[in-house]
Amino acid sequence: MAKSLLEPSAKSAAKSAAKSAAKPLALTLGEPAGIGPDITIAAWLRRRELNLPAFYLLGDEALIARRAKALGADIRIAAVSPSEAASAFTDALPVVATGERATAEPGKPDASSAPAALASIRQAVIDVRAGRAGAVVTNPIAKSVLYRAGFRHPGHTEFLAELAAENGRVPQPVMMLWSPQLAVVPVTIHVSMRDALGELTSTLIVSTVRIVATELKSRFGIAKPRIAVSGLNPHAGEDGSLGHEEQTVIAPALKVLRNEGIEARGPLPADTMFHEAARQTYDCAVCMYHDQALIPIKTVAFDDAVNVTLGLPFIRTSPDHGTAFDIAGTAKANPASLIAALKLARRMAASIS
């Protein structure tokens, strides 16, 4: 991967820190019964050691106080407005109320889980679009809990796209999983394999890679992004003997992209794209379906990968893991991915003039 993706310059880091101080990050509550509160508290406790950007949690102050007590964490919590969060951050965990109380106990979601989680996400988007926050960072949600409450989106990514709609137009959200070792993007996201095959078109591949190329330039500082595009079938179709999509769907999309000056290489056999030497030849791997992209990055960078939503009019990052109900409230949750998400959000925010 390009050095600029891995190592921001000193000037960029200084600019990022200045912007972070001016605009704190809006951190969502996530599933109240999951590890979101745990890793939020753990990250705040390491704020000085890791020079974390200022952030505020959108949620229920009483819930966070209960969770801190369960974890044995000695913290001060400050009920603030977004404008007060940065100054409060040094000495207290800033919490901005959303109006939804959450009564869920660790590992036991209840009727308060869905309204509290959704209110937090909505308010984070409102705050960042109003200029009160520099980026949205989301804690993990439990989609099964939300579905029971009538949530109709496949996941966070699609819900955020709807919240980003302007004049009735919903932008195309592109899910990137990023780590210092590897960045991947699935063209089709939260759909079954059968539906993914139906959704995969040259048009979708072209629009996805365009967004990736644009944001690798604008948000990650890569002047000429190198994008590796996988095939769909084993051995990238083996010249049509193992499938024709490489020839009829993917190759035509790559021709359009190359004619636009985008360095998009492929279609490549997915089983040889992710070893260490191969990863040095591109800045991002674009894959055809969810697991084709996520299995390699969760193998290479399980603890520190970050979920980034491209294609939105604001920055959104998230830990690349779930709610981990089984360890919520036990002090066993690893905050590494949230810490990486906060740092990456600060870095991306520095690209906004």
Tab-separated table of C-alpha atoms in Angstrom:
chain	number	residue	atom	x	y	z
A	1	MET	CA	0.000	0.000	0.000
A	2	ALA	CA	1.157	3.563	-0.654
A	3	LYS	CA	3.156	5.209	2.086
A	4	SER	CA	0.773	8.177	2.126
A	5	LEU	CA	-2.062	5.879	3.161
A	6	LEU	CA	-0.070	4.545	6.071
A	7	GLU	CA	1.897	7.525	7.289
A	8	PRO	CA	0.340	11.013	7.230
A	9	SER	CA	2.867	13.806	7.129
A	10	ALA	CA	3.759	15.849	10.201
A	11	LYS	CA	1.972	18.822	8.622
A	12	SER	CA	-1.158	16.736	8.069
A	13	ALA	CA	-1.042	15.400	11.631
A	14	ALA	CA	-0.725	18.925	13.036
A	15	LYS	CA	-3.596	20.151	10.881
A	16	SER	CA	-5.636	17.155	11.986
A	17	ALA	CA	-4.999	17.857	15.654
A	18	ALA	CA	-6.018	21.490	15.253
A	19	LYS	CA	-9.253	20.558	13.533
A	20	SER	CA	-9.994	17.896	16.120
A	21	ALA	CA	-9.649	20.440	18.900
A	22	ALA	CA	-12.075	22.775	17.137
A	23	LYS	CA	-14.631	20.076	16.285
A	24	PRO	CA	-14.913	17.008	18.487
A	25	LEU	CA	-15.970	13.678	17.016
A	26	ALA	CA	-19.561	12.532	17.548
A	27	LEU	CA	-19.445	8.983	18.927
A	28	THR	CA	-22.664	6.983	18.902
A	29	LEU	CA	-23.832	4.773	21.739
A	30	GLY	CA	-24.303	1.632	19.646
A	31	GLU	CA	-26.252	-1.232	21.197
A	32	PRO	CA	-26.647	-0.231	24.862
A	33	ALA	CA	-26.342	-3.848	26.061
A	34	GLY	CA	-23.207	-4.499	24.013
A	35	ILE	CA	-19.569	-3.500	24.414
A	36	GLY	CA	-19.963	0.000	22.942
A	37	PRO	CA	-20.097	1.635	26.398
A	38	ASP	CA	-17.168	-0.536	27.556
A	39	ILE	CA	-14.806	0.376	24.723
A	40	THR	CA	-15.876	4.030	24.888
A	41	ILE	CA	-14.864	4.185	28.538
A	42	ALA	CA	-11.653	2.253	27.847
A	43	ALA	CA	-10.702	4.579	24.996
A	44	TRP	CA	-11.368	7.718	27.050
A	45	LEU	CA	-9.206	6.388	29.875
A	46	ARG	CA	-6.298	6.130	27.392
A	47	ARG	CA	-6.910	9.563	25.827
A	48	ARG	CA	-3.675	11.134	27.070
A	49	GLU	CA	-1.465	8.091	26.514
A	50	LEU	CA	-2.630	7.762	22.898
A	51	ASN	CA	-3.241	11.453	22.139
A	52	LEU	CA	-6.795	10.703	21.099
A	53	PRO	CA	-8.952	13.334	19.424
A	54	ALA	CA	-11.687	14.858	21.552
A	55	PHE	CA	-15.003	13.066	21.230
A	56	TYR	CA	-18.383	13.083	22.906
A	57	LEU	CA	-20.758	10.187	23.361
A	58	LEU	CA	-24.356	10.598	22.261
A	59	GLY	CA	-26.364	8.638	24.757
A	60	ASP	CA	-27.657	8.189	28.264
A	61	GLU	CA	-25.436	9.514	31.047
A	62	ALA	CA	-27.021	7.159	33.596
A	63	LEU	CA	-26.279	4.107	31.449
A	64	ILE	CA	-22.628	5.097	31.120
A	65	ALA	CA	-22.371	5.671	34.862
A	66	ARG	CA	-23.815	2.210	35.549
A	67	ARG	CA	-21.453	0.600	33.057
A	68	ALA	CA	-18.420	2.389	34.463
A	69	LYS	CA	-19.359	1.086	37.921
A	70	ALA	CA	-19.737	-2.464	36.562
A	71	LEU	CA	-16.308	-2.203	34.933
A	72	GLY	CA	-14.700	-0.758	38.028
A	73	ALA	CA	-13.664	2.300	36.018
A	74	ASP	CA	-13.013	5.459	37.991
A	75	ILE	CA	-14.172	8.137	35.579
A	76	ARG	CA	-15.924	11.456	35.688
A	77	ILE	CA	-18.843	11.929	33.295
A	78	ALA	CA	-19.859	15.391	32.107
A	79	ALA	CA	-23.279	16.144	30.629
A	80	VAL	CA	-22.462	18.693	27.933
A	81	SER	CA	-23.534	20.231	24.659
A	82	PRO	CA	-21.421	19.506	21.559
A	83	SER	CA	-19.813	22.950	21.813
A	84	GLU	CA	-18.637	22.158	25.354
A	85	ALA	CA	-17.302	18.680	24.601
A	86	ALA	CA	-13.754	19.540	23.518
A	87	SER	CA	-12.997	21.564	26.649
A	88	ALA	CA	-14.594	18.932	28.908
A	89	PHE	CA	-12.776	16.010	27.275
A	90	THR	CA	-9.501	16.426	29.174
A	91	ASP	CA	-11.031	15.803	32.594
A	92	ALA	CA	-14.329	14.015	31.919
A	93	LEU	CA	-16.037	11.759	29.425
A	94	PRO	CA	-18.432	14.151	27.636
A	95	VAL	CA	-21.956	12.791	27.132
A	96	VAL	CA	-24.562	14.604	25.042
A	97	ALA	CA	-28.120	13.505	25.772
A	98	THR	CA	-30.343	12.336	22.914
A	99	GLY	CA	-33.589	12.258	24.866
A	100	GLU	CA	-33.734	8.439	24.863
A	101	ARG	CA	-33.011	6.610	28.110
A	102	ALA	CA	-31.460	3.145	27.938
A	103	THR	CA	-32.123	0.607	30.692
A	104	ALA	CA	-30.471	-2.420	29.075
A	105	GLU	CA	-28.090	-4.427	31.227
A	106	PRO	CA	-24.832	-5.788	29.778
A	107	GLY	CA	-25.537	-8.675	27.428
A	108	LYS	CA	-29.319	-8.281	27.830
A	109	PRO	CA	-30.898	-5.915	25.273
A	110	ASP	CA	-34.359	-4.753	26.222
A	111	ALA	CA	-37.074	-2.541	24.744
A	112	SER	CA	-34.927	0.559	25.275
A	113	SER	CA	-32.091	-0.680	23.058
A	114	ALA	CA	-33.385	0.193	19.592
A	115	PRO	CA	-34.714	3.730	20.275
A	116	ALA	CA	-31.544	4.692	22.146
A	117	ALA	CA	-29.235	3.292	19.458
A	118	LEU	CA	-31.116	4.899	16.559
A	119	ALA	CA	-31.501	8.292	18.267
A	120	SER	CA	-27.753	8.366	18.820
A	121	ILE	CA	-27.001	7.716	15.149
A	122	ARG	CA	-29.522	10.281	13.925
A	123	GLN	CA	-28.200	12.966	16.253
A	124	ALA	CA	-24.582	12.264	15.312
A	125	VAL	CA	-25.408	12.840	11.646
A	126	ILE	CA	-27.340	16.011	12.494
A	127	ASP	CA	-24.399	17.305	14.524
A	128	VAL	CA	-21.751	16.655	11.894
A	129	ARG	CA	-23.873	18.118	9.101
A	130	ALA	CA	-24.537	21.191	11.223
A	131	GLY	CA	-20.808	21.642	11.777
A	132	ARG	CA	-20.891	20.833	15.488
A	133	ALA	CA	-18.764	17.692	15.040
A	134	GLY	CA	-15.882	16.832	12.745
A	135	ALA	CA	-16.968	13.263	11.954
A	136	VAL	CA	-19.323	10.480	12.984
A	137	VAL	CA	-17.821	7.451	14.735
A	138	THR	CA	-20.294	4.653	15.373
A	139	ASN	CA	-20.218	1.981	18.044
A	140	PRO	CA	-21.522	-1.484	17.066
A	141	ILE	CA	-25.252	-2.058	16.734
A	142	ALA	CA	-27.201	-5.314	17.013
A	143	LYS	CA	-29.200	-5.515	13.800
A	144	SER	CA	-31.335	-8.368	15.110
A	145	VAL	CA	-32.476	-6.136	17.992
A	146	LEU	CA	-33.219	-3.259	15.629
A	147	TYR	CA	-35.123	-5.498	13.206
A	148	ARG	CA	-37.482	-6.536	15.979
A	149	ALA	CA	-38.216	-2.838	16.509
A	150	GLY	CA	-39.043	-2.290	12.824
A	151	PHE	CA	-35.623	-1.231	11.492
A	152	ARG	CA	-35.721	-1.837	7.735
A	153	HIS	CA	-32.128	-1.293	6.675
A	154	PRO	CA	-29.592	-4.087	6.064
A	155	GLY	CA	-27.077	-2.316	8.290
A	156	HIS	CA	-25.407	0.870	9.512
A	157	THR	CA	-24.064	1.727	6.048
A	158	GLU	CA	-27.440	1.858	4.341
A	159	PHE	CA	-29.106	3.717	7.230
A	160	LEU	CA	-26.416	6.398	7.158
A	161	ALA	CA	-26.911	6.804	3.412
A	162	GLU	CA	-30.607	7.493	3.981
A	163	LEU	CA	-29.769	10.046	6.678
A	164	ALA	CA	-27.405	11.705	4.183
A	165	ALA	CA	-30.091	12.136	1.526
A	166	GLU	CA	-30.408	15.570	-0.037
A	167	ASN	CA	-33.454	16.675	-2.035
A	168	GLY	CA	-34.711	13.102	-1.969
A	169	ARG	CA	-31.496	11.704	-3.460
A	170	VAL	CA	-29.806	8.987	-1.432
A	171	PRO	CA	-26.054	8.751	-2.122
A	172	GLN	CA	-24.396	5.430	-2.913
A	173	PRO	CA	-22.655	4.283	0.275
A	174	VAL	CA	-19.423	2.368	-0.192
A	175	MET	CA	-18.171	0.255	2.690
A	176	MET	CA	-14.399	0.242	3.104
A	177	LEU	CA	-12.592	-1.818	5.713
A	178	TRP	CA	-9.258	-0.130	6.368
A	179	SER	CA	-6.135	-1.083	8.267
A	180	PRO	CA	-2.458	-0.155	7.906
A	181	GLN	CA	-1.916	-3.551	6.276
A	182	LEU	CA	-4.884	-3.712	3.911
A	183	ALA	CA	-7.914	-1.774	2.674
A	184	VAL	CA	-10.831	-3.570	1.029
A	185	VAL	CA	-14.193	-2.639	-0.478
A	186	PRO	CA	-17.036	-5.043	-1.343
A	187	VAL	CA	-19.129	-3.993	-4.355
A	188	THR	CA	-22.235	-5.739	-3.021
A	189	ILE	CA	-22.657	-5.421	0.727
A	190	HIS	CA	-25.278	-6.784	3.122
A	191	VAL	CA	-27.160	-9.160	0.848
A	192	SER	CA	-27.263	-12.918	0.411
A	193	MET	CA	-24.932	-14.571	-2.099
A	194	ARG	CA	-27.869	-15.253	-4.390
A	195	ASP	CA	-28.929	-11.603	-4.305
A	196	ALA	CA	-25.339	-10.408	-4.682
A	197	LEU	CA	-25.086	-12.204	-8.013
A	198	GLY	CA	-28.256	-10.460	-9.157
A	199	GLU	CA	-27.038	-7.032	-8.022
A	200	LEU	CA	-23.574	-7.247	-9.556
A	201	THR	CA	-23.445	-5.114	-12.708
A	202	SER	CA	-20.820	-3.215	-14.659
A	203	THR	CA	-22.563	0.011	-13.676
A	204	LEU	CA	-22.323	-0.784	-9.958
A	205	ILE	CA	-18.643	-1.727	-10.247
A	206	VAL	CA	-17.862	1.509	-12.107
A	207	SER	CA	-19.696	3.738	-9.617
A	208	THR	CA	-18.100	1.958	-6.639
A	209	VAL	CA	-14.538	2.203	-7.945
A	210	ARG	CA	-15.062	5.864	-8.886
A	211	ILE	CA	-16.029	6.659	-5.306
A	212	VAL	CA	-13.076	4.687	-3.952
A	213	ALA	CA	-10.626	6.443	-6.273
A	214	THR	CA	-12.045	9.875	-5.490
A	215	GLU	CA	-11.913	9.437	-1.715
A	216	LEU	CA	-8.492	7.787	-1.661
A	217	LYS	CA	-7.333	11.047	-3.236
A	218	SER	CA	-9.388	13.506	-1.216
A	219	ARG	CA	-9.496	11.817	2.198
A	220	PHE	CA	-6.343	9.673	2.257
A	221	GLY	CA	-3.963	11.869	0.278
A	222	ILE	CA	-3.046	9.343	-2.427
A	223	ALA	CA	-2.376	11.260	-5.638
A	224	LYS	CA	-2.874	8.294	-7.983
A	225	PRO	CA	-4.642	5.421	-6.248
A	226	ARG	CA	-3.831	1.881	-7.311
A	227	ILE	CA	-6.953	-0.270	-7.157
A	228	ALA	CA	-6.945	-4.042	-7.515
A	229	VAL	CA	-10.273	-5.515	-8.651
A	230	SER	CA	-11.080	-9.146	-7.971
A	231	GLY	CA	-12.902	-11.591	-10.166
A	232	LEU	CA	-16.090	-13.238	-9.015
A	233	ASN	CA	-15.418	-16.870	-9.825
A	234	PRO	CA	-12.558	-19.217	-8.859
A	235	HIS	CA	-9.358	-18.328	-10.748
A	236	ALA	CA	-11.166	-15.221	-12.083
A	237	GLY	CA	-13.270	-17.468	-14.286
A	238	GLU	CA	-10.367	-19.298	-15.960
A	239	ASP	CA	-11.050	-17.603	-19.330
A	240	GLY	CA	-14.738	-18.393	-19.102
A	241	SER	CA	-14.474	-22.057	-18.205
A	242	LEU	CA	-15.436	-21.420	-14.569
A	243	GLY	CA	-17.850	-18.547	-15.137
A	244	HIS	CA	-18.400	-15.688	-17.539
A	245	GLU	CA	-18.925	-12.690	-15.246
A	246	GLU	CA	-15.259	-11.658	-15.495
A	247	GLN	CA	-15.665	-11.275	-19.250
A	248	THR	CA	-19.202	-9.907	-19.445
A	249	VAL	CA	-19.502	-7.785	-16.279
A	250	ILE	CA	-16.148	-6.970	-14.670
A	251	ALA	CA	-13.846	-6.457	-17.680
A	252	PRO	CA	-16.217	-3.953	-19.366
A	253	ALA	CA	-16.363	-1.961	-16.110
A	254	LEU	CA	-12.581	-1.882	-15.878
A	255	LYS	CA	-12.345	-0.626	-19.457
A	256	VAL	CA	-14.596	2.329	-18.605
A	257	LEU	CA	-12.568	3.108	-15.479
A	258	ARG	CA	-9.229	2.953	-17.264
A	259	ASN	CA	-10.538	5.237	-19.998
A	260	GLU	CA	-11.284	7.734	-17.206
A	261	GLY	CA	-7.681	7.546	-16.016
A	262	ILE	CA	-8.347	5.386	-12.956
A	263	GLU	CA	-5.697	2.756	-12.290
A	264	ALA	CA	-7.923	-0.294	-11.833
A	265	ARG	CA	-6.211	-3.644	-12.357
A	266	GLY	CA	-8.058	-6.935	-12.863
A	267	PRO	CA	-10.126	-8.953	-12.770
A	268	LEU	CA	-7.706	-10.812	-10.490
A	269	PRO	CA	-8.069	-14.243	-8.861
A	270	ALA	CA	-9.193	-13.456	-5.313
A	271	ASP	CA	-7.203	-16.314	-3.814
A	272	THR	CA	-3.866	-14.708	-4.766
A	273	MET	CA	-4.664	-11.055	-4.000
A	274	PHE	CA	-4.047	-10.908	-0.285
A	275	HIS	CA	-0.656	-12.377	0.555
A	276	GLU	CA	1.937	-9.903	1.804
A	277	ALA	CA	3.764	-9.313	-1.492
A	278	ALA	CA	0.521	-8.830	-3.425
A	279	ARG	CA	-0.743	-6.255	-0.914
A	280	GLN	CA	2.232	-4.013	-1.677
A	281	THR	CA	1.037	-3.538	-5.265
A	282	TYR	CA	-2.226	-1.709	-4.555
A	283	ASP	CA	-3.837	0.790	-2.184
A	284	CYS	CA	-7.266	-0.821	-2.048
A	285	ALA	CA	-8.769	-4.138	-3.134
A	286	VAL	CA	-12.285	-3.956	-4.569
A	287	CYS	CA	-14.078	-7.285	-4.291
A	288	MET	CA	-17.367	-8.514	-5.672
A	289	TYR	CA	-19.149	-9.561	-2.477
A	290	HIS	CA	-19.052	-9.142	1.287
A	291	ASP	CA	-17.052	-12.139	2.490
A	292	GLN	CA	-14.606	-12.005	-0.408
A	293	ALA	CA	-13.457	-8.655	1.012
A	294	LEU	CA	-14.001	-9.068	4.748
A	295	ILE	CA	-12.466	-12.487	5.346
A	296	PRO	CA	-8.945	-11.371	4.333
A	297	ILE	CA	-8.953	-8.139	6.322
A	298	LYS	CA	-10.391	-9.782	9.426
A	299	THR	CA	-7.657	-12.394	9.116
A	300	VAL	CA	-4.873	-9.845	8.646
A	301	ALA	CA	-6.080	-7.082	10.985
A	302	PHE	CA	-8.840	-8.381	13.232
A	303	ASP	CA	-8.148	-6.074	16.182
A	304	ASP	CA	-7.350	-2.793	14.450
A	305	ALA	CA	-9.388	-2.696	11.230
A	306	VAL	CA	-11.778	0.233	10.794
A	307	ASN	CA	-15.074	0.364	8.920
A	308	VAL	CA	-15.222	3.547	6.798
A	309	THR	CA	-18.262	4.621	4.790
A	310	LEU	CA	-17.270	6.366	1.573
A	311	GLY	CA	-19.631	8.292	-0.688
A	312	LEU	CA	-21.333	10.295	2.080
A	313	PRO	CA	-21.206	14.085	2.548
A	314	PHE	CA	-19.569	13.531	5.944
A	315	ILE	CA	-16.930	11.259	7.467
A	316	ARG	CA	-18.000	8.072	9.203
A	317	THR	CA	-15.773	5.448	10.775
A	318	SER	CA	-16.543	2.538	13.063
A	319	PRO	CA	-14.894	-0.385	14.834
A	320	ASP	CA	-14.843	-3.490	12.671
A	321	HIS	CA	-16.538	-5.833	15.125
A	322	GLY	CA	-19.895	-6.552	16.668
A	323	THR	CA	-21.618	-6.037	19.993
A	324	ALA	CA	-19.986	-9.009	21.782
A	325	PHE	CA	-22.858	-9.492	24.226
A	326	ASP	CA	-20.996	-12.343	25.919
A	327	ILE	CA	-18.264	-10.045	27.290
A	328	ALA	CA	-20.215	-6.815	27.779
A	329	GLY	CA	-19.652	-5.386	31.237
A	330	THR	CA	-16.719	-7.727	31.998
A	331	ALA	CA	-13.787	-5.382	31.165
A	332	LYS	CA	-12.597	-7.934	28.583
A	333	ALA	CA	-13.523	-5.902	25.479
A	334	ASN	CA	-10.567	-4.678	23.414
A	335	PRO	CA	-10.906	-0.983	22.461
A	336	ALA	CA	-8.210	-1.197	19.747
A	337	SER	CA	-10.594	-0.997	16.783
A	338	LEU	CA	-12.517	1.944	18.275
A	339	ILE	CA	-9.237	3.722	19.002
A	340	ALA	CA	-8.185	3.144	15.384
A	341	ALA	CA	-11.574	4.447	14.201
A	342	LEU	CA	-11.214	7.632	16.258
A	343	LYS	CA	-7.690	8.256	14.968
A	344	LEU	CA	-8.670	7.604	11.355
A	345	ALA	CA	-11.691	9.923	11.662
A	346	ARG	CA	-9.384	12.688	12.910
A	347	ARG	CA	-6.995	12.076	10.028
A	348	MET	CA	-9.781	12.083	7.429
A	349	ALA	CA	-11.297	15.223	8.945
A	350	ALA	CA	-8.023	17.010	8.300
A	351	SER	CA	-8.697	16.679	4.554
A	352	ILE	CA	-11.725	18.993	4.802
A	353	SER	CA	-10.761	22.584	4.159
